[in-house]
Coordinates of C-alpha atoms and ligand atoms in Angstrom, one line a residue:
M28 CA 11.3 10.6 92.6
L29 CA 11.8 13.7 94.8
T30 CA 11.1 16.9 92.9
S31 CA 10.3 20.5 93.7
Q32 CA 9.2 23.4 91.7
Y33 CA 11.0 25.7 94.0
L34 CA 14.8 26.4 94.1
F35 CA 16.8 28.1 96.8
A36 CA 20.1 30.1 96.7
A37 CA 22.3 31.6 99.4
C38 CA 24.2 34.7 98.6
Q39 CA 25.9 37.7 100.3
A40 CA 23.5 40.1 102.1
G41 CA 22.8 42.8 99.6
A42 CA 23.7 40.6 96.5
Q43 CA 20.1 39.4 96.1
N44 CA 19.4 41.8 93.2
A45 CA 22.6 40.8 91.4
L46 CA 21.6 37.2 91.8
K47 CA 18.1 37.9 90.5
Q48 CA 19.5 39.6 87.5
E49 CA 21.7 36.6 86.9
V50 CA 18.8 34.3 87.2
E51 CA 16.8 36.4 84.7
F52 CA 19.7 36.0 82.3
R53 CA 20.6 32.4 82.8
A54 CA 17.2 30.8 83.7
P55 CA 14.7 33.4 82.4
E56 CA 11.7 31.0 83.0
W57 CA 12.3 31.0 86.8
R58 CA 10.2 33.5 88.9
L59 CA 11.3 35.1 92.1
S60 CA 9.4 33.6 95.0
F61 CA 10.9 34.7 98.3
S62 CA 13.7 37.1 99.1
R63 CA 15.6 38.2 102.2
P64 CA 19.1 39.5 102.4
G65 CA 21.3 36.5 101.9
F66 CA 18.6 34.0 100.9
V67 CA 16.3 33.8 97.9
T68 CA 14.0 31.2 96.4
F69 CA 12.7 30.9 92.8
K70 CA 9.8 29.0 91.2
A71 CA 10.7 26.9 88.1
P72 CA 8.0 26.4 85.4
G73 CA 7.8 22.7 86.3
P74 CA 9.2 20.1 88.8
V75 CA 13.0 19.9 89.1
S76 CA 14.7 16.7 90.3
L77 CA 17.7 16.6 92.6
A78 CA 19.9 15.2 89.9
S79 CA 18.8 17.7 87.4
E80 CA 21.5 19.8 85.7
E81 CA 18.8 22.6 85.3
I82 CA 20.1 24.6 88.2
P83 CA 23.1 26.4 86.8
R84 CA 26.0 27.5 88.9
M85 CA 25.9 31.2 89.4
T86 CA 28.4 33.8 90.3
F87 CA 26.3 35.2 93.1
A88 CA 24.9 31.9 94.5
R89 CA 27.2 30.5 97.1
T90 CA 25.1 27.3 97.2
R91 CA 21.8 26.3 95.6
G92 CA 19.4 23.4 95.3
L93 CA 15.8 22.3 95.6
S94 CA 13.7 24.1 98.1
L95 CA 11.7 21.8 100.3
G96 CA 9.5 24.1 102.3
K97 CA 10.2 25.3 105.8
A98 CA 9.9 24.7 109.5
T99 CA 8.3 27.6 111.2
G100 CA 5.7 29.0 113.7
T101 CA 7.8 28.6 116.9
D102 CA 11.3 29.4 118.1
Q103 CA 11.4 26.2 120.2
L104 CA 14.4 24.1 118.9
D105 CA 12.8 20.7 119.6
E106 CA 9.6 21.7 117.7
L107 CA 11.4 23.0 114.7
V108 CA 13.6 19.9 114.6
G109 CA 10.5 17.7 114.8
Q110 CA 9.0 19.6 111.9
V111 CA 12.1 19.0 109.8
W112 CA 11.9 15.2 110.2
A113 CA 8.1 15.2 109.9
S114 CA 8.3 16.9 106.5
E115 CA 7.1 14.7 103.7
Q116 CA 9.7 16.0 101.3
V117 CA 12.5 15.4 103.8
Q118 CA 11.2 11.9 104.4
Q119 CA 11.2 11.3 100.7
L120 CA 14.8 12.7 100.5
V121 CA 15.8 10.2 103.2
A122 CA 14.0 7.3 101.6
E123 CA 15.7 7.9 98.2
H124 CA 19.1 9.3 99.2
A125 CA 20.1 8.2 102.8
P126 CA 22.6 8.4 104.3
L127 CA 22.5 12.2 104.0
A128 CA 25.0 14.9 105.0
V129 CA 23.4 17.9 106.9
H130 CA 24.3 21.5 106.2
V131 CA 23.0 24.0 108.6
W132 CA 23.8 27.7 108.1
R133 CA 22.6 31.1 109.1
R134 CA 21.8 33.6 106.3
D135 CA 24.1 36.6 106.2
E136 CA 22.5 39.7 107.5
V137 CA 25.3 42.1 106.9
V138 CA 28.2 42.3 104.4
P139 CA 31.2 40.1 105.4
G140 CA 33.8 42.0 107.3
A141 CA 31.3 44.6 108.6
D142 CA 31.0 44.9 112.4
G143 CA 33.3 42.0 112.8
F144 CA 30.9 39.6 111.1
E145 CA 32.3 36.7 109.1
P146 CA 30.1 34.1 107.4
G147 CA 30.2 30.5 108.2
R148 CA 29.9 28.2 111.2
D149 CA 28.6 29.8 114.4
E150 CA 27.2 28.6 117.7
L151 CA 23.6 28.7 116.6
S152 CA 24.1 26.6 113.4
A153 CA 26.3 24.1 115.4
M154 CA 23.6 23.8 118.0
V155 CA 20.8 23.3 115.4
R156 CA 22.9 20.7 113.5
A157 CA 23.6 18.8 116.7
A158 CA 19.9 18.7 117.6
L159 CA 18.9 17.6 114.1
C160 CA 21.5 14.8 114.1
A161 CA 20.4 13.7 117.6
A162 CA 16.7 13.4 116.4
A163 CA 17.4 12.0 113.0
P164 CA 15.6 8.7 112.1
E165 CA 18.0 5.7 112.2
G166 CA 20.1 5.4 109.1
A167 CA 19.1 8.9 107.7
L168 CA 22.4 10.5 108.2
H169 CA 26.1 9.9 107.7
N170 CA 28.2 9.8 110.8
P171 CA 28.5 13.6 111.5
Q172 CA 32.2 13.1 112.4
T173 CA 33.1 11.8 109.0
P174 CA 31.3 13.9 106.4
P175 CA 31.1 12.3 103.0
S176 CA 32.4 13.8 99.8
E177 CA 29.5 12.7 97.6
G178 CA 25.8 12.1 97.8
A179 CA 22.9 14.2 98.9
V180 CA 22.7 17.0 101.4
L181 CA 19.8 18.1 103.6
D182 CA 20.1 21.9 103.7
V183 CA 18.7 23.9 106.6
A184 CA 19.0 27.6 106.2
L185 CA 18.3 29.5 109.4
V186 CA 16.6 32.5 107.8
A187 CA 15.2 33.7 111.1
P188 CA 15.2 32.2 114.6
N189 CA 11.7 30.8 114.0
E190 CA 12.0 30.2 110.3
W191 CA 14.2 27.4 108.9
W192 CA 14.1 26.9 105.1
L193 CA 14.7 23.3 104.1
G194 CA 16.4 22.2 100.9
A195 CA 18.6 19.6 99.2
H196 CA 21.5 19.4 96.8
L197 CA 24.0 16.9 95.5
M198 CA 27.7 17.2 96.3
K199 CA 29.5 17.3 93.0
S200 CA 32.2 19.8 93.6
R201 CA 34.2 21.4 96.5
V202 CA 31.8 24.3 97.1
D203 CA 28.8 21.8 97.3
R204 CA 30.5 20.3 100.4
W205 CA 30.7 23.6 102.3
P206 CA 27.6 24.4 104.4
G207 CA 25.9 27.4 102.9
G208 CA 28.8 27.5 100.3
V209 CA 31.2 28.9 103.0
P210 CA 34.5 27.1 103.5
N211 CA 35.6 26.4 107.1
L212 CA 38.1 29.2 107.5
K213 CA 39.0 31.4 110.5
L214 CA 41.1 34.5 110.3
P215 CA 44.3 33.7 112.2
E216 CA 45.1 36.0 115.1
D217 CA 48.3 37.3 113.5
A218 CA 46.6 37.8 110.1
V219 CA 47.8 41.0 108.5
S220 CA 44.4 41.7 106.8
R221 CA 41.1 40.0 105.9
A222 CA 42.5 39.4 102.4
Y223 CA 44.1 36.3 104.0
L224 CA 40.6 34.7 104.1
K225 CA 39.8 35.8 100.5
I226 CA 42.9 34.2 98.9
E227 CA 42.5 31.1 101.0
E228 CA 38.9 30.7 99.9
A229 CA 39.9 31.5 96.3
L230 CA 42.6 28.9 96.2
R231 CA 40.2 26.2 97.6
W232 CA 37.5 27.1 95.2
A233 CA 39.6 27.7 92.0
A234 CA 41.7 24.5 92.3
L235 CA 44.7 26.1 90.8
P236 CA 47.6 23.5 90.5
T237 CA 49.9 25.7 92.6
H238 CA 52.3 24.3 95.1
A239 CA 55.0 25.2 97.6
G240 CA 58.0 26.7 95.8
D241 CA 55.9 28.4 93.1
V242 CA 56.3 32.1 92.7
W243 CA 53.3 34.5 92.8
V244 CA 53.2 38.1 91.9
E245 CA 50.6 40.1 93.9
I246 CA 49.5 43.5 92.6
G247 CA 48.1 45.5 95.4
C248 CA 49.7 43.5 98.1
A249 CA 49.7 46.0 101.0
P250 CA 49.2 45.6 103.9
G251 CA 49.7 41.9 103.1
G252 CA 47.1 39.4 104.3
A253 CA 47.0 37.6 101.0
S254 CA 50.7 37.4 100.5
Q255 CA 51.0 36.2 104.1
A256 CA 48.7 33.2 103.3
L257 CA 50.7 32.4 100.1
L258 CA 54.0 32.6 102.1
E259 CA 52.5 30.3 104.7
R260 CA 51.8 27.8 101.9
G261 CA 55.5 27.8 101.1
M262 CA 55.2 30.0 98.0
G263 CA 57.4 32.9 97.1
V264 CA 55.8 36.3 96.5
I265 CA 56.7 39.4 94.5
G266 CA 54.5 42.0 96.0
V267 CA 53.8 45.2 94.1
D268 CA 52.3 48.1 95.9
P269 CA 53.3 51.8 96.5
A270 CA 52.0 51.4 100.1
D271 CA 53.9 49.9 103.0
V272 CA 53.6 46.3 103.8
D273 CA 53.5 44.7 107.3
P274 CA 57.0 44.0 108.8
L275 CA 56.0 40.3 108.9
L276 CA 56.3 40.3 105.1
D277 CA 59.2 42.7 104.8
E278 CA 61.2 40.3 107.0
H279 CA 60.2 37.2 105.2
P280 CA 63.0 35.7 103.0
D281 CA 60.5 34.6 100.3
F282 CA 58.9 38.0 99.9
M283 CA 60.1 40.8 97.7
H284 CA 58.4 44.2 97.8
L285 CA 58.4 46.3 94.7
K286 CA 57.2 49.6 96.3
M287 CA 55.6 51.1 93.2
R288 CA 52.6 50.9 91.0
A289 CA 52.2 47.8 88.7
G290 CA 52.7 49.9 85.6
D291 CA 56.1 51.1 86.8
V292 CA 57.6 47.7 87.3
R293 CA 60.1 46.5 84.7
R294 CA 58.6 43.4 83.1
K295 CA 61.7 41.3 83.7
E296 CA 61.0 41.5 87.5
F297 CA 58.0 39.2 86.8
E298 CA 59.9 36.5 85.0
P299 CA 60.1 34.0 87.9
A300 CA 56.4 34.2 88.6
R301 CA 53.9 31.6 87.3
W302 CA 50.8 32.9 89.2
L303 CA 49.3 36.3 89.7
A304 CA 46.9 37.7 92.2
C305 CA 45.5 41.2 92.0
D306 CA 43.5 43.1 94.6
V307 CA 43.6 46.8 93.9
N308 CA 41.0 49.2 95.3
A309 CA 39.6 50.3 92.0
A310 CA 36.9 49.4 89.4
P311 CA 37.3 46.2 87.4
Q312 CA 38.4 48.0 84.3
Y313 CA 41.4 49.5 86.2
T314 CA 42.3 46.0 87.5
L315 CA 42.2 44.5 84.1
D316 CA 44.2 47.4 82.6
A317 CA 46.8 46.8 85.3
V318 CA 47.0 43.1 84.7
E319 CA 46.8 42.8 80.9
P320 CA 50.2 44.3 80.0
I321 CA 51.9 41.9 82.5
V322 CA 50.3 38.6 81.5
S323 CA 50.5 39.5 77.8
H324 CA 54.2 40.3 77.8
R325 CA 56.2 37.8 75.9
E326 CA 58.9 37.4 78.6
V327 CA 56.3 36.7 81.3
S328 CA 54.6 33.3 81.7
I329 CA 51.7 33.4 84.1
R330 CA 49.8 30.1 84.2
G331 CA 46.8 31.3 86.3
M332 CA 45.3 34.2 88.1
I333 CA 43.1 35.2 91.0
L334 CA 41.7 38.7 90.5
T335 CA 39.5 40.5 92.9
L336 CA 37.0 42.7 91.0
K337 CA 35.5 45.4 93.1
L338 CA 31.8 46.3 92.7
P339 CA 31.6 50.0 93.8
D340 CA 28.4 50.1 91.7
W341 CA 26.0 47.1 91.3
S342 CA 25.6 47.9 87.6
L343 CA 29.1 46.3 87.2
A344 CA 27.5 43.0 88.3
E345 CA 25.1 42.9 85.4
P346 CA 25.5 39.6 83.4
A347 CA 26.5 41.4 80.2
A348 CA 29.2 43.4 82.1
L349 CA 30.5 40.2 83.7
D350 CA 30.5 38.3 80.4
A351 CA 32.5 41.1 78.8
I352 CA 35.1 40.7 81.6
V353 CA 35.3 37.0 81.0
K354 CA 35.6 37.5 77.3
R355 CA 38.5 40.0 77.8
V356 CA 40.5 37.7 80.0
K357 CA 39.9 34.8 77.6
G358 CA 41.3 37.0 74.9
W359 CA 44.6 37.0 76.8
G360 CA 44.9 33.2 76.3
Y361 CA 43.1 31.9 79.4
K362 CA 40.5 29.5 78.3
D363 CA 39.2 28.5 81.7
V364 CA 37.8 31.7 83.3
R365 CA 35.3 31.6 86.2
L366 CA 33.6 34.1 88.4
R367 CA 32.3 33.6 92.0
Q368 CA 31.4 36.0 94.7
L369 CA 33.3 34.3 97.5
A370 CA 31.8 34.0 100.9
F371 CA 34.6 36.2 102.3
N372 CA 34.4 38.7 99.5
R373 CA 33.0 42.1 100.5
R374 CA 31.3 44.1 97.7
E375 CA 33.5 42.5 95.1
L376 CA 33.9 39.2 93.4
C377 CA 36.7 36.8 92.4
L378 CA 37.8 35.8 88.9
A379 CA 39.9 32.7 88.5
A380 CA 41.7 32.0 85.3
L381 CA 43.8 29.2 83.9
R382 CA 45.4 28.6 80.5
S383 CA 43.2 25.5 80.1
R384 CA 40.5 23.6 82.1
G385 CA 42.7 20.5 82.1
Q386 CA 45.1 22.3 84.5
R387 CA 42.6 22.3 87.3
R388 CA 43.6 20.1 90.3
L389 CA 41.7 16.9 89.8
R390 CA 39.8 16.2 93.0
R391 CA 36.6 18.1 92.8
Ligands
SAM459 C1 42.5 46.3 99.1 S1 44.2 46.8 99.2 C2 45.0 45.3 99.0 C3 44.9 44.3 100.2 C4 46.0 43.3 100.1 N1 45.8 42.4 99.0 C5 46.2 42.5 101.3 O1 46.4 41.3 101.2 O2 46.2 43.0 102.4 C6 44.4 47.6 97.7 C7 45.9 48.0 97.5 O3 46.0 48.3 96.1 C8 47.1 49.2 95.9 N2 47.1 49.7 94.5 C9 46.2 50.4 93.9 N3 46.5 50.6 92.6 C10 47.7 49.9 92.4 C11 48.6 49.7 91.3 N4 48.3 50.2 90.1 N5 49.7 48.9 91.5 C12 49.9 48.4 92.7 N6 49.1 48.6 93.7 C13 48.0 49.3 93.6 C14 46.8 50.2 97.0 O4 48.0 50.9 97.3 C15 46.3 49.3 98.1 O5 47.4 49.0 99.1

């Protein structure tokens, strides 16, 4: 059976230390092995199998799995591809789990949104993937045009042009199906702000059972990218922000702008809303203080939330600090509370909350 004592995780560039802290807390027996911005490996005390549940999901790990060595020593595409298929561990993965899916991604070198950078598919990863597929042994891979939703994945992380780290994971949930843990999203040309990408990713990850016709309240809605995405999905939005919103929103029949701070809104204005998003440019404590009186009000009935928690200071990312946030939100009656640093988050993370886990959309 394929095993490895090494585990890999992909994260945001700069989030390695937060991820290491999280590992120390959730898997204290693992030791840091290799670390670059956006890509880290750890050594477990003993061999870990692909099906093992020993690799916990982590807030700062976009994707993670067994590390299976690397292809290196040249920047010639064909030679690196040859090394991948010649790897004994990859051959064992194929023998035990074919047909495989292949995820190729480039590690993030800068924070998403900086210098126009967005994580996800790019020309280099597409070219490497095509070359790997073309050279794959017969029967090793799924038809690349029809990616499967279950089974094993061969991970190829392009850490440097001449250094590809190989790995494997099983697809058990949505995020496991996204190469490098990044959903396939592009910012539309008419997007009002990057927050469009964040809410789209949050909705895909969190599996909230929200549909066209639902009403959302968005605290901190200006200039309006997130509300724009919700409106495009056919939802109604009550946007709260003292700042101006883009005319695209102002003119939308399903958008209502309450041009004030959240604390100044009369609670009855929130009555039609069943969902709440909050993205204010302040520390997590301020965000929670703004949201709590709304969701705890007896005339307001919010089923679920997407909160952006800013991390102006990395100490806010310490596991104990994050656990305290989760505990506080659970205290408002939301039993299903999860945290993830989304691929399209900047120095911030996303909290998704539902009244109960049973409410999540079924297909994982
Ligand atoms: C990062 S921006 C929000 C981006 C927005 N979600 C989008 O989709 O474009 C943060 C916003 O939070 C607003 N804000 C800060 N404190 C607030 C409060 N207490 N109530 C409402 N809005 C607030 C600011 O005015 C600012 O427009």
